[in-house]
Coordinates of C-alpha atoms in Angstrom, one line a residue:
Chain A
M17 CA -9.6 -16.3 25.3
T18 CA -8.8 -12.6 25.3
L19 CA -5.9 -10.7 26.7
W20 CA -8.3 -9.4 29.4
D21 CA -9.2 -12.9 30.4
V22 CA -5.5 -13.5 31.0
K23 CA -5.3 -10.3 33.0
K24 CA -8.2 -11.4 35.2
I25 CA -6.3 -14.6 36.0
L26 CA -3.2 -12.6 37.0
D27 CA -5.4 -10.3 39.1
E28 CA -7.4 -13.0 40.8
N29 CA -4.6 -15.3 41.9
Q30 CA -1.9 -14.6 44.5
S31 CA 0.8 -17.2 43.8
F32 CA 2.1 -18.6 40.5
D33 CA 4.3 -21.3 39.2
I34 CA 5.6 -20.3 35.8
L35 CA 6.8 -23.2 33.7
V36 CA 9.4 -23.0 30.9
H37 CA 10.2 -25.7 28.4
K38 CA 13.2 -28.1 28.6
N39 CA 16.4 -27.0 26.9
P40 CA 15.1 -23.5 27.5
D41 CA 15.7 -20.9 24.8
G42 CA 15.5 -17.1 24.7
D43 CA 11.8 -17.1 24.1
T44 CA 10.6 -19.4 26.9
L45 CA 13.1 -17.8 29.3
G46 CA 12.4 -14.2 28.2
S47 CA 8.6 -14.8 28.4
G48 CA 9.0 -16.5 31.8
F49 CA 11.1 -13.9 33.4
A50 CA 9.1 -11.1 32.0
L51 CA 5.9 -12.6 33.4
C52 CA 7.4 -13.3 36.8
R53 CA 8.7 -9.8 37.0
V54 CA 5.4 -8.1 36.3
L55 CA 3.6 -10.5 38.7
R56 CA 6.0 -9.7 41.5
K57 CA 5.6 -6.0 40.8
M58 CA 1.8 -6.5 41.0
G59 CA 2.5 -7.8 44.6
K60 CA 2.0 -11.4 43.7
R61 CA 4.4 -14.3 44.5
A62 CA 5.8 -16.2 41.6
N63 CA 8.6 -18.6 40.7
I64 CA 10.0 -19.9 37.4
L65 CA 10.4 -23.7 37.1
S66 CA 12.7 -25.2 34.6
S67 CA 13.7 -28.8 34.1
D68 CA 17.1 -27.8 32.9
G69 CA 17.8 -24.8 35.1
F70 CA 18.7 -21.4 33.6
P71 CA 21.7 -21.6 31.2
P72 CA 24.4 -19.0 32.0
R73 CA 24.3 -17.5 28.5
Y74 CA 20.9 -16.1 29.5
A75 CA 22.1 -14.7 32.8
F76 CA 21.2 -11.1 31.7
L77 CA 17.6 -12.2 31.7
Y78 CA 17.5 -13.3 35.3
E79 CA 19.7 -10.6 36.8
G80 CA 18.3 -10.0 40.3
Y81 CA 15.9 -12.9 40.2
E82 CA 15.8 -15.0 43.3
E83 CA 13.6 -18.0 44.0
D84 CA 10.9 -17.4 46.4
A85 CA 11.6 -20.3 48.7
D86 CA 8.5 -19.7 50.9
I87 CA 6.0 -19.9 48.1
G88 CA 5.1 -23.5 49.1
G89 CA 4.1 -26.5 47.0
N90 CA 0.6 -25.4 46.3
T91 CA 0.4 -22.2 44.3
D92 CA -2.9 -20.8 43.1
C93 CA -2.1 -20.8 39.5
V94 CA 0.3 -22.7 37.1
I95 CA 1.2 -20.9 33.9
A96 CA 3.2 -22.5 31.1
V97 CA 4.9 -20.2 28.6
D98 CA 6.1 -21.3 25.1
I99 CA 5.4 -24.9 25.9
A100 CA 3.4 -26.6 23.0
D101 CA 3.2 -30.0 24.6
T102 CA 3.6 -31.5 28.1
V103 CA 6.4 -33.8 26.8
L104 CA 8.4 -30.6 26.4
M105 CA 8.3 -29.8 30.1
G106 CA 11.1 -32.2 30.9
H107 CA 11.8 -34.6 33.7
R108 CA 11.8 -32.2 36.6
L109 CA 8.4 -30.8 35.8
E110 CA 6.7 -34.2 35.4
K111 CA 4.1 -33.5 38.0
Y112 CA 2.7 -30.8 35.8
T113 CA 2.1 -33.1 32.8
C114 CA -1.0 -34.7 34.2
E115 CA -4.4 -33.4 33.1
G116 CA -5.5 -30.2 34.6
A117 CA -2.2 -29.4 36.3
V118 CA -1.6 -26.3 34.1
D119 CA -4.2 -23.6 34.5
L120 CA -3.0 -21.3 31.7
C121 CA -0.8 -21.8 28.7
I122 CA 0.5 -18.8 26.7
D123 CA 2.1 -20.0 23.4
H124 CA 2.7 -19.3 19.8
H125 CA 3.2 -22.8 18.5
I126 CA 0.4 -23.8 16.0
S127 CA 1.1 -27.4 17.1
N128 CA 0.0 -26.6 20.7
K129 CA -1.7 -29.7 22.2
M130 CA -4.2 -27.6 24.3
Y131 CA -3.2 -29.5 27.4
A132 CA -3.9 -26.6 29.7
K133 CA -7.3 -25.6 31.2
Q134 CA -7.1 -22.4 29.2
T135 CA -4.8 -21.5 26.4
L136 CA -3.9 -18.1 24.9
L137 CA -2.6 -19.2 21.6
D138 CA -1.6 -17.2 18.5
G139 CA 0.1 -19.4 15.9
S140 CA 0.9 -16.4 13.7
A141 CA 3.0 -14.7 16.4
P142 CA 6.7 -15.2 15.9
A143 CA 7.3 -15.5 19.6
T144 CA 5.5 -16.0 22.9
A145 CA 7.2 -12.9 24.2
L146 CA 5.3 -10.9 21.5
I147 CA 2.0 -12.2 22.9
L148 CA 3.1 -11.1 26.4
Y149 CA 4.1 -7.7 25.0
R150 CA 0.5 -7.4 23.6
L151 CA -0.9 -8.5 27.0
F152 CA 1.1 -5.9 29.0
K153 CA 0.4 -3.1 26.5
E154 CA -3.3 -3.8 26.2
T155 CA -4.1 -4.2 29.9
G156 CA -1.9 -1.4 31.1
I157 CA 0.8 -3.4 32.8
E158 CA 4.0 -1.3 33.0
I159 CA 6.9 -2.6 31.0
D160 CA 10.1 -1.6 32.8
R161 CA 13.6 -1.7 31.4
Q162 CA 14.4 -5.3 32.6
T163 CA 11.0 -6.6 31.4
A164 CA 11.8 -5.0 28.0
V165 CA 15.1 -6.8 28.0
C166 CA 13.3 -10.1 28.5
L167 CA 10.6 -9.4 25.8
Y168 CA 13.1 -8.1 23.3
T169 CA 15.3 -11.2 23.8
G170 CA 12.3 -13.5 23.2
I171 CA 11.3 -11.8 20.0
A172 CA 14.8 -11.4 18.7
T173 CA 15.9 -15.0 19.3
D174 CA 12.8 -16.6 17.8
T175 CA 13.0 -14.5 14.7
G176 CA 16.8 -14.9 14.2
C177 CA 17.2 -11.2 14.9
F178 CA 14.3 -10.3 12.6
K179 CA 15.9 -12.3 9.7
Y180 CA 13.5 -15.2 9.3
E181 CA 10.2 -15.5 7.5
N182 CA 8.2 -15.7 10.8
T183 CA 9.2 -12.0 11.5
T184 CA 6.2 -9.8 11.4
P185 CA 5.8 -6.0 11.1
E186 CA 4.4 -6.1 14.6
A187 CA 7.6 -7.7 15.9
H188 CA 9.6 -4.8 14.5
V189 CA 7.2 -2.2 16.0
A190 CA 7.4 -4.0 19.4
A191 CA 11.2 -4.0 19.1
A192 CA 11.2 -0.3 18.4
E193 CA 9.1 0.4 21.5
L194 CA 11.2 -1.9 23.7
M195 CA 14.4 -0.2 22.5
D196 CA 12.9 3.1 23.6
L197 CA 13.0 1.8 27.1
G198 CA 16.8 2.0 27.1
I199 CA 17.7 -1.7 26.7
D200 CA 21.2 -2.6 25.5
Y201 CA 19.9 -4.4 22.4
A202 CA 23.4 -4.5 20.8
D203 CA 24.8 -6.4 23.8
I204 CA 21.8 -8.8 23.8
N205 CA 22.2 -9.5 20.1
R206 CA 25.9 -10.0 20.4
R207 CA 25.4 -12.6 23.2
M208 CA 22.6 -14.3 21.3
F209 CA 23.8 -14.3 17.7
D210 CA 27.6 -13.6 17.5
L211 CA 29.3 -15.1 20.5
R212 CA 30.3 -18.7 20.2
T213 CA 32.2 -20.9 22.7
K214 CA 35.6 -22.2 21.7
S215 CA 34.4 -25.8 21.7
R216 CA 31.4 -24.9 19.5
L217 CA 33.7 -23.2 17.1
A218 CA 36.0 -26.2 17.0
V219 CA 33.0 -28.4 16.3
E220 CA 31.8 -26.2 13.5
Q221 CA 35.3 -26.2 12.1
L222 CA 35.4 -29.9 12.2
A223 CA 32.0 -30.4 10.7
M224 CA 32.6 -27.9 7.9
S225 CA 36.0 -29.4 7.1
K226 CA 34.1 -32.7 6.2
I227 CA 31.6 -31.1 3.9
E228 CA 31.0 -33.0 0.7
Y229 CA 29.4 -31.5 -2.5
D230 CA 27.6 -33.4 -5.2
F231 CA 25.4 -32.8 -8.3
G232 CA 27.4 -29.8 -9.4
G233 CA 27.3 -28.2 -5.9
R234 CA 23.5 -28.4 -5.6
M235 CA 23.7 -30.9 -2.7
S236 CA 26.0 -30.5 0.3
M237 CA 26.4 -33.0 3.1
I238 CA 28.0 -33.1 6.4
V239 CA 28.6 -36.4 8.2
V240 CA 29.2 -36.4 11.9
T241 CA 30.3 -39.8 13.2
K242 CA 30.6 -41.0 16.8
Q243 CA 34.3 -41.3 16.2
M244 CA 34.5 -37.6 15.2
I245 CA 32.6 -36.7 18.3
D246 CA 34.8 -38.8 20.5
E247 CA 38.0 -37.5 19.0
S248 CA 36.9 -33.8 19.2
G249 CA 36.7 -34.0 23.0
A250 CA 33.6 -31.8 22.8
D251 CA 30.3 -32.6 24.4
E252 CA 27.9 -34.5 22.0
A253 CA 25.3 -31.7 22.4
E254 CA 27.7 -29.3 20.8
F255 CA 27.1 -31.2 17.6
D256 CA 23.4 -30.2 17.6
G257 CA 22.2 -27.3 15.5
L258 CA 24.6 -27.7 12.6
A259 CA 21.7 -28.4 10.2
A260 CA 21.6 -24.9 8.8
L261 CA 25.2 -24.8 7.8
P262 CA 25.3 -26.9 4.6
L263 CA 22.4 -25.0 3.0
N264 CA 24.0 -21.6 3.6
I265 CA 26.3 -22.1 0.7
E266 CA 25.8 -20.4 -2.6
G267 CA 24.4 -22.7 -5.2
V268 CA 23.2 -25.4 -2.8
D269 CA 19.6 -26.4 -3.1
I270 CA 19.6 -29.2 -0.5
G271 CA 21.8 -29.4 2.6
I272 CA 21.9 -32.6 4.6
T273 CA 23.5 -33.2 8.0
V274 CA 24.0 -36.8 8.9
K275 CA 24.7 -37.6 12.5
Q276 CA 25.5 -41.1 13.7
R277 CA 23.4 -42.2 16.6
D278 CA 24.5 -45.8 17.2
E279 CA 26.4 -48.3 15.2
G280 CA 24.5 -48.5 11.9
R281 CA 21.9 -45.8 12.7
Y282 CA 22.1 -42.3 11.3
K283 CA 19.9 -39.3 11.8
L284 CA 19.4 -37.0 8.9
S285 CA 18.5 -33.3 9.1
V286 CA 17.5 -32.0 5.7
R287 CA 17.2 -28.3 4.7
T288 CA 16.1 -27.1 1.3
N289 CA 15.6 -23.8 -0.4
D290 CA 12.4 -23.0 -2.3
K291 CA 13.2 -25.3 -5.2
L292 CA 12.9 -28.6 -3.3
N293 CA 10.6 -30.2 -0.8
A294 CA 12.5 -31.5 2.3
S295 CA 9.4 -33.1 3.8
E296 CA 8.8 -35.2 0.6
F297 CA 12.4 -36.3 0.7
C298 CA 12.3 -37.4 4.3
K299 CA 9.0 -39.2 3.9
G300 CA 10.8 -41.5 1.5
F301 CA 12.8 -42.7 4.5
G302 CA 9.9 -42.8 6.9
G303 CA 10.4 -39.3 8.3
G304 CA 8.8 -36.0 7.8
G305 CA 8.7 -32.3 8.8
H306 CA 8.3 -29.0 7.1
I307 CA 8.7 -28.1 3.4
R308 CA 12.1 -26.5 4.0
A309 CA 13.3 -28.4 7.1
A310 CA 12.7 -32.1 7.8
G311 CA 14.3 -35.2 9.3
C312 CA 14.5 -38.9 9.1
E313 CA 16.6 -41.9 10.2
I314 CA 18.4 -44.4 7.9
C315 CA 20.0 -47.6 9.1
G316 CA 22.9 -49.4 7.5
K317 CA 26.6 -49.0 6.9
L318 CA 27.7 -45.4 6.4
E319 CA 28.7 -45.9 2.8
D320 CA 25.3 -47.5 2.0
V321 CA 23.5 -44.7 3.8
K322 CA 25.3 -42.1 1.7
S323 CA 24.5 -44.0 -1.5
S324 CA 20.8 -44.1 -0.5
I325 CA 20.9 -40.4 0.2
R326 CA 22.6 -39.6 -3.2
A327 CA 20.1 -41.8 -5.1
A328 CA 17.2 -40.0 -3.4
V329 CA 18.6 -36.6 -4.0
K330 CA 19.2 -37.5 -7.7
E331 CA 15.6 -38.5 -8.0
L332 CA 14.4 -35.3 -6.3
L333 CA 16.5 -33.1 -8.5
E334 CA 15.2 -34.9 -11.6
S335 CA 11.6 -35.0 -10.6
G336 CA 8.9 -32.4 -11.0
N337 CA 9.7 -31.3 -7.5
E338 CA 12.1 -28.7 -8.8
Chain B
M137 CA 18.7 21.3 4.0
T138 CA 15.2 19.9 4.5
L139 CA 13.6 16.9 2.9
W140 CA 11.4 19.3 0.9
D141 CA 14.5 21.1 -0.4
V142 CA 15.6 17.7 -1.8
K143 CA 12.2 17.1 -3.3
K144 CA 12.4 20.5 -5.0
I145 CA 15.7 19.4 -6.6
L146 CA 14.1 16.2 -7.8
D147 CA 11.2 18.2 -9.2
E148 CA 13.1 20.9 -10.9
N149 CA 15.6 18.8 -12.8
Q150 CA 14.9 16.4 -15.7
S151 CA 18.0 14.1 -15.9
F152 CA 20.1 12.6 -13.1
D153 CA 23.3 10.8 -12.6
I154 CA 23.2 8.8 -9.3
L155 CA 26.6 7.9 -7.9
V156 CA 27.2 5.0 -5.6
H157 CA 30.5 4.3 -3.8
K158 CA 33.2 1.9 -4.8
N159 CA 33.0 -1.7 -3.6
P160 CA 29.3 -1.0 -3.5
D161 CA 27.3 -2.5 -0.5
G162 CA 23.6 -3.0 0.2
D163 CA 23.1 0.6 1.4
T164 CA 24.6 2.5 -1.4
L165 CA 23.0 0.2 -4.0
G166 CA 19.7 0.0 -2.2
S167 CA 19.6 3.8 -2.0
G168 CA 20.8 4.3 -5.5
F169 CA 18.3 1.9 -7.1
A170 CA 15.4 3.2 -4.9
L171 CA 16.1 6.8 -5.9
C172 CA 16.6 5.9 -9.6
R173 CA 13.3 4.0 -9.6
V174 CA 11.2 6.8 -8.1
L175 CA 12.8 9.4 -10.4
R176 CA 11.9 7.3 -13.4
K177 CA 8.4 6.9 -12.1
M178 CA 8.3 10.7 -11.8
G179 CA 9.0 10.8 -15.6
K180 CA 12.6 11.8 -15.1
R181 CA 15.6 10.2 -16.8
A182 CA 18.2 8.7 -14.4
N183 CA 21.1 6.3 -14.4
I184 CA 23.2 4.8 -11.7
L185 CA 27.0 5.1 -12.0
S186 CA 29.3 2.7 -10.2
S187 CA 33.1 2.3 -10.4
D188 CA 32.8 -1.4 -9.7
G189 CA 29.6 -2.3 -11.5
F190 CA 26.7 -4.0 -9.7
P191 CA 27.8 -7.2 -7.9
P192 CA 25.6 -10.2 -8.8
R193 CA 24.7 -10.9 -5.2
Y194 CA 22.7 -7.7 -5.3
A195 CA 20.9 -8.7 -8.5
F196 CA 17.5 -8.6 -6.8
L197 CA 18.0 -4.9 -6.3
Y198 CA 18.3 -4.1 -10.0
E199 CA 15.8 -6.5 -11.5
G200 CA 14.4 -4.7 -14.5
Y201 CA 16.9 -1.8 -14.4
E202 CA 18.4 -0.9 -17.7
E203 CA 20.8 1.8 -18.4
D204 CA 19.3 4.8 -20.2
A205 CA 21.9 5.0 -23.0
D206 CA 20.5 8.2 -24.5
I207 CA 20.7 10.3 -21.4
G208 CA 23.9 11.9 -22.7
G209 CA 27.0 13.1 -20.9
N210 CA 25.5 16.2 -19.4
T211 CA 22.7 15.5 -17.0
D212 CA 21.0 18.3 -15.1
C213 CA 21.8 17.0 -11.7
V214 CA 24.4 14.7 -10.1
I215 CA 23.4 13.0 -6.8
A216 CA 25.8 10.9 -4.7
V217 CA 24.2 8.5 -2.3
D218 CA 26.0 7.1 0.8
I219 CA 29.4 8.5 -0.4
A220 CA 31.1 10.3 2.5
D221 CA 34.2 11.4 0.5
T222 CA 35.1 11.8 -3.2
V223 CA 38.0 9.3 -2.7
L224 CA 35.3 6.7 -2.2
M225 CA 33.9 7.2 -5.7
G226 CA 36.5 5.0 -7.3
H227 CA 38.4 5.2 -10.5
R228 CA 35.6 5.2 -13.0
L229 CA 33.9 8.2 -11.4
E230 CA 37.0 10.4 -11.2
K231 CA 35.3 13.1 -13.2
Y232 CA 32.9 13.7 -10.4
T233 CA 35.6 14.3 -7.8
C234 CA 36.4 17.8 -8.8
E235 CA 34.8 20.6 -6.9
G236 CA 31.2 21.4 -7.7
A237 CA 30.7 18.3 -9.8
V238 CA 28.2 16.8 -7.4
D239 CA 25.0 18.8 -6.9
L240 CA 23.5 16.8 -4.0
C241 CA 24.8 14.3 -1.6
I242 CA 22.5 12.2 0.6
D243 CA 24.4 10.4 3.3
H244 CA 24.5 9.2 6.9
H245 CA 28.2 9.2 7.6
I246 CA 29.2 11.7 10.3
S247 CA 32.6 11.9 8.6
N248 CA 31.0 13.3 5.4
K249 CA 33.5 15.7 3.8
M250 CA 30.7 18.1 2.5
Y251 CA 32.1 18.0 -1.0
A252 CA 28.8 18.4 -2.7
K253 CA 27.0 21.7 -3.4
Q254 CA 24.3 20.6 -1.1
T255 CA 24.3 17.8 1.4
L256 CA 21.4 16.1 3.2
L257 CA 23.2 14.5 6.1
D258 CA 22.0 12.7 9.2
G259 CA 24.9 11.1 11.1
S260 CA 22.5 9.5 13.5
A261 CA 20.6 7.5 10.8
P262 CA 21.8 3.9 10.6
A263 CA 21.6 3.9 6.8
T264 CA 21.2 6.3 3.8
A265 CA 18.3 4.2 2.7
L266 CA 16.5 5.3 5.9
I267 CA 17.0 8.9 5.0
L268 CA 15.5 8.2 1.6
Y269 CA 12.6 6.4 3.2
R270 CA 11.9 9.6 5.2
L271 CA 12.2 11.7 2.1
F272 CA 9.7 9.5 0.2
K273 CA 7.2 9.4 3.1
E274 CA 7.4 13.1 4.0
T275 CA 7.1 14.4 0.4
G276 CA 4.4 11.9 -0.7
I277 CA 6.5 9.9 -3.2
E278 CA 5.0 6.5 -3.6
I279 CA 7.1 3.6 -2.4
D280 CA 6.2 0.6 -4.5
R281 CA 7.2 -3.0 -3.8
Q282 CA 10.6 -2.9 -5.6
T283 CA 11.5 0.4 -4.0
A284 CA 10.7 -1.2 -0.7
V285 CA 13.0 -4.1 -1.5
C286 CA 15.8 -1.6 -2.1
L287 CA 15.2 0.5 1.0
Y288 CA 14.7 -2.6 3.3
T289 CA 18.0 -4.0 1.9
G290 CA 19.9 -0.8 2.7
I291 CA 18.6 -0.6 6.2
A292 CA 19.0 -4.3 7.0
T293 CA 22.6 -4.5 5.6
D294 CA 23.9 -1.5 7.4
T295 CA 22.4 -2.5 10.7
G296 CA 23.6 -6.2 10.4
C297 CA 19.9 -7.2 10.2
F298 CA 18.9 -4.9 13.1
K299 CA 21.6 -6.4 15.3
Y300 CA 24.1 -3.7 15.8
E301 CA 24.2 -0.7 18.1
N302 CA 23.5 1.8 15.2
T303 CA 20.0 0.2 14.8
T304 CA 17.3 2.7 15.8
P305 CA 13.6 2.4 16.7
E306 CA 12.9 4.3 13.5
A307 CA 14.8 1.6 11.5
H308 CA 12.5 -1.0 13.0
V309 CA 9.3 1.0 12.3
A310 CA 10.5 1.6 8.7
A311 CA 11.2 -2.1 8.3
A312 CA 7.6 -2.9 9.5
E313 CA 6.1 -0.5 7.0
L314 CA 8.3 -1.8 4.1
M315 CA 7.4 -5.4 5.0
D316 CA 3.7 -4.4 4.7
L317 CA 4.4 -3.7 1.0
G318 CA 4.8 -7.4 0.3
I319 CA 8.6 -7.8 0.0
D320 CA 10.3 -11.1 0.5
Y321 CA 12.4 -10.0 3.4
A322 CA 13.3 -13.6 4.4
D323 CA 14.9 -14.1 1.0
I324 CA 16.7 -10.8 1.1
N325 CA 18.1 -11.6 4.5
R326 CA 19.1 -15.1 3.5
R327 CA 21.0 -13.6 0.5
M328 CA 22.6 -10.9 2.6
F329 CA 23.4 -12.6 5.8
D330 CA 23.4 -16.4 5.5
L331 CA 24.6 -17.4 2.0
R332 CA 28.3 -17.8 1.6
T333 CA 30.3 -18.8 -1.5
K334 CA 32.3 -22.0 -1.4
S335 CA 35.5 -20.1 -1.7
R336 CA 34.6 -17.7 1.1
L337 CA 33.7 -20.6 3.3
A338 CA 37.1 -22.2 2.5
V339 CA 38.8 -19.0 3.4
E340 CA 37.0 -18.7 6.7
Q341 CA 37.8 -22.3 7.5
L342 CA 41.4 -21.7 6.8
A343 CA 41.6 -18.5 8.8
M344 CA 39.8 -19.9 11.8
S345 CA 41.9 -23.1 11.8
K346 CA 44.9 -20.8 12.4
I347 CA 43.4 -19.0 15.4
E348 CA 45.7 -18.4 18.3
Y349 CA 44.6 -17.6 21.9
D350 CA 46.6 -15.9 24.5
F351 CA 46.2 -14.3 28.0
G352 CA 43.9 -17.0 29.2
G353 CA 41.7 -16.7 26.1
R354 CA 41.2 -13.0 26.5
M355 CA 43.1 -12.3 23.2
S356 CA 42.5 -14.2 19.9
M357 CA 44.5 -13.6 16.8
I358 CA 44.3 -14.8 13.2
V359 CA 47.3 -14.4 10.9
V360 CA 46.7 -14.4 7.2
T361 CA 50.0 -14.6 5.2
K362 CA 50.6 -14.2 1.5
Q363 CA 51.6 -17.8 1.4
M364 CA 48.2 -18.9 2.9
I365 CA 46.4 -16.7 0.3
D366 CA 48.4 -18.2 -2.6
E367 CA 47.9 -21.8 -1.4
S368 CA 44.2 -21.3 -0.9
G369 CA 43.6 -20.6 -4.5
A370 CA 41.0 -18.0 -3.5
D371 CA 41.0 -14.4 -4.5
E372 CA 42.8 -12.1 -2.1
A373 CA 39.6 -10.0 -1.7
E374 CA 37.9 -13.1 -0.1
F375 CA 40.2 -12.6 2.8
D376 CA 38.7 -9.2 3.7
G377 CA 36.0 -8.9 6.3
L378 CA 37.4 -11.5 8.6
A379 CA 38.0 -9.0 11.4
A380 CA 34.8 -9.7 13.3
L381 CA 35.5 -13.5 13.7
P382 CA 38.2 -13.5 16.4
L383 CA 36.2 -11.3 18.8
N384 CA 33.0 -13.4 18.4
I385 CA 34.4 -16.1 20.7
E386 CA 33.3 -16.4 24.3
G387 CA 35.8 -14.9 26.8
V388 CA 37.7 -12.9 24.2
D389 CA 38.1 -9.2 25.0
I390 CA 40.4 -8.3 22.1
G391 CA 40.3 -10.0 18.6
I392 CA 43.1 -9.2 16.2
T393 CA 43.3 -10.1 12.5
V394 CA 46.8 -9.7 11.0
K395 CA 47.0 -9.7 7.2
Q396 CA 50.3 -9.7 5.3
R397 CA 50.5 -7.0 2.7
D398 CA 54.0 -7.2 1.5
E399 CA 57.1 -9.0 2.7
G400 CA 57.6 -7.5 6.2
R401 CA 54.4 -5.4 6.2
Y402 CA 51.3 -6.4 8.2
K403 CA 47.9 -4.8 8.5
L404 CA 46.1 -5.2 11.8
S405 CA 42.4 -5.1 12.3
V406 CA 41.6 -4.8 16.0
R407 CA 38.2 -5.4 17.5
T408 CA 37.4 -5.1 21.2
N409 CA 34.4 -5.5 23.5
D410 CA 33.4 -2.8 26.0
K411 CA 36.3 -3.6 28.3
L412 CA 39.1 -2.4 26.1
N413 CA 39.9 0.5 23.7
A414 CA 40.9 -0.6 20.2
S415 CA 41.6 2.9 19.1
E416 CA 44.2 3.5 21.9
F417 CA 45.8 0.2 21.1
C418 CA 46.2 1.1 17.4
K419 CA 47.5 4.6 18.2
G420 CA 50.4 2.9 19.8
F421 CA 51.4 1.6 16.4
G422 CA 50.6 4.8 14.5
G423 CA 47.0 3.8 13.5
G424 CA 43.6 4.7 14.8
G425 CA 39.9 4.2 14.4
H426 CA 36.9 3.7 16.7
I427 CA 36.8 2.6 20.3
R428 CA 35.7 -0.9 19.4
A429 CA 37.2 -1.2 15.9
A430 CA 40.5 0.2 14.8
G431 CA 43.5 -0.6 12.6
C432 CA 47.2 0.0 12.1
E433 CA 50.2 -1.4 10.3
I434 CA 53.3 -3.0 11.7
C435 CA 56.5 -3.7 9.8
G436 CA 59.0 -6.4 10.6
K437 CA 59.4 -10.2 10.6
L438 CA 56.1 -12.0 11.5
E439 CA 57.5 -13.4 14.7
D440 CA 58.6 -9.9 15.8
V441 CA 55.2 -8.4 14.8
K442 CA 53.4 -11.0 16.9
S443 CA 55.7 -10.3 19.8
S444 CA 55.0 -6.6 19.6
I445 CA 51.3 -7.3 19.5
R446 CA 51.4 -9.6 22.5
A447 CA 53.5 -7.0 24.5
A448 CA 51.0 -4.3 23.6
V449 CA 48.0 -6.4 24.5
K450 CA 49.7 -7.4 27.8
E451 CA 50.1 -3.7 28.6
L452 CA 46.5 -2.9 27.6
L453 CA 45.1 -5.7 29.8
E454 CA 47.2 -4.6 32.7
S455 CA 46.5 -0.9 32.3
G456 CA 43.6 1.1 33.6
N457 CA 42.0 0.7 30.2
E458 CA 40.1 -2.3 31.5

């Protein structure tokens, strides 16, 4: 479908439910609040529905947003933004997971399950917010300052502040135009990329203090046990997202984070640089993923799990995979 | 002077010394190697002179560069890039610090001392590499892939990967055009922003493990003593650049790094968010700097130094400076 097909849907309906994915991030929220804002400015009624609420760290995205309590249970149109699969809607949005419940999905995940009646999909776009930016520009929908804040945040967060490979020239050009609308991009970036909570900091400290190197520093491994989590006093969720840390060390070709799930069950997150194939590595343990980022589970005693990992890394380093 | 005045200088001279500043960073090296490359492609002879060599982490900038040993001691033209002041040239470039030794300076530091015969200065540009980008574009000098690598690196490093306030829409547009030349920007960014050496990691671990909070978490302080440095086994220089860490914690309004210089002499690096004035704070101790980043020295026993800091922070938090 074209951008103009989407514009027609916005024009022809009067009330909208906008769905964001569970554990909402900067792109789904930025896209959702941008879309909601332009719809309301078009004189439409719209709400944003999230299984996990709106985390306070994104408060600057929903400044001034209030739920429209009188919109009723039956809106004309349900739009999902940045949701590749109905399983990502989360518990509170279960009623939207049945077939035909979502009228329109706007997304950039190549893995999109095409569950919606219509889908505006571009798997080469680094963020859903960039697709919305195109939509607004192309169809003459005004982007005001607060909408620009939302779109910039979506693009910046999904590209790691324009750092990752998925960043496109178009993303930079969009950022330039959004900055021209007077947004406080430095403040946004500080909130999204620099600020850490005290407890997250403590968790990173703890994890990094346990780092183990092997094979002349080519492998690094962090093991997070249930005991560590309990003793830290931090929430278990704070221990997520550590997977990038072990690879970001000079000389390391494979970085592995091992997190204990239950007694005798360990979840591995494997990251590799361009010399090694993480997906191949994880397939050996019944897992899988991408070439540079993959995962798997290994059961057994921790010492045995670590031995298995080392043996597999040894094989990987020695094989033609290098 | 205009970009075309600079082009004329490049055209009219045959041999060039290009100077970069001491402790060279991504912008001075990116600018230097970009300029050297285009000059050589114009059929000119050019070398890059650095007091501190070319650090290996920037090796991708000088791939294929070899010193022109036959250029002789007397080149036609000396160009300084990204050097605001002759004191920043460093020991090995002392002969260029006398008046009239530098023919042309290309720089973006508003504090430029105007020591060169001619200066192309734009204090609003986030990087010297961006000024060179304008020069090449405007005057029709071809930007090839390797030159694009150099320019992108200069712009990205000086803006913190487009994160900081100094980032401009123009910087994003330039990045977009440079990416179109096929550079591996993700690899550059990983090298510049994500990769850390094992010893740097150990130093950060050590420093962060010593963090102290006060005033309900509004102040954070890291103290690095000579004893800590000695016991760490790391080079003292590894302890530089820690100043941003204490402020990057949620709820902190003033982050202070205290580094022992000699017995009884401590150097403070002070960072504040937009609620407090770091420069005012440091003036109270005979130092100064910018509103959000400033420095000073305090002499005395460590416990007394810390008491003085706390008293001054208390005053700052209570004053109208908030």
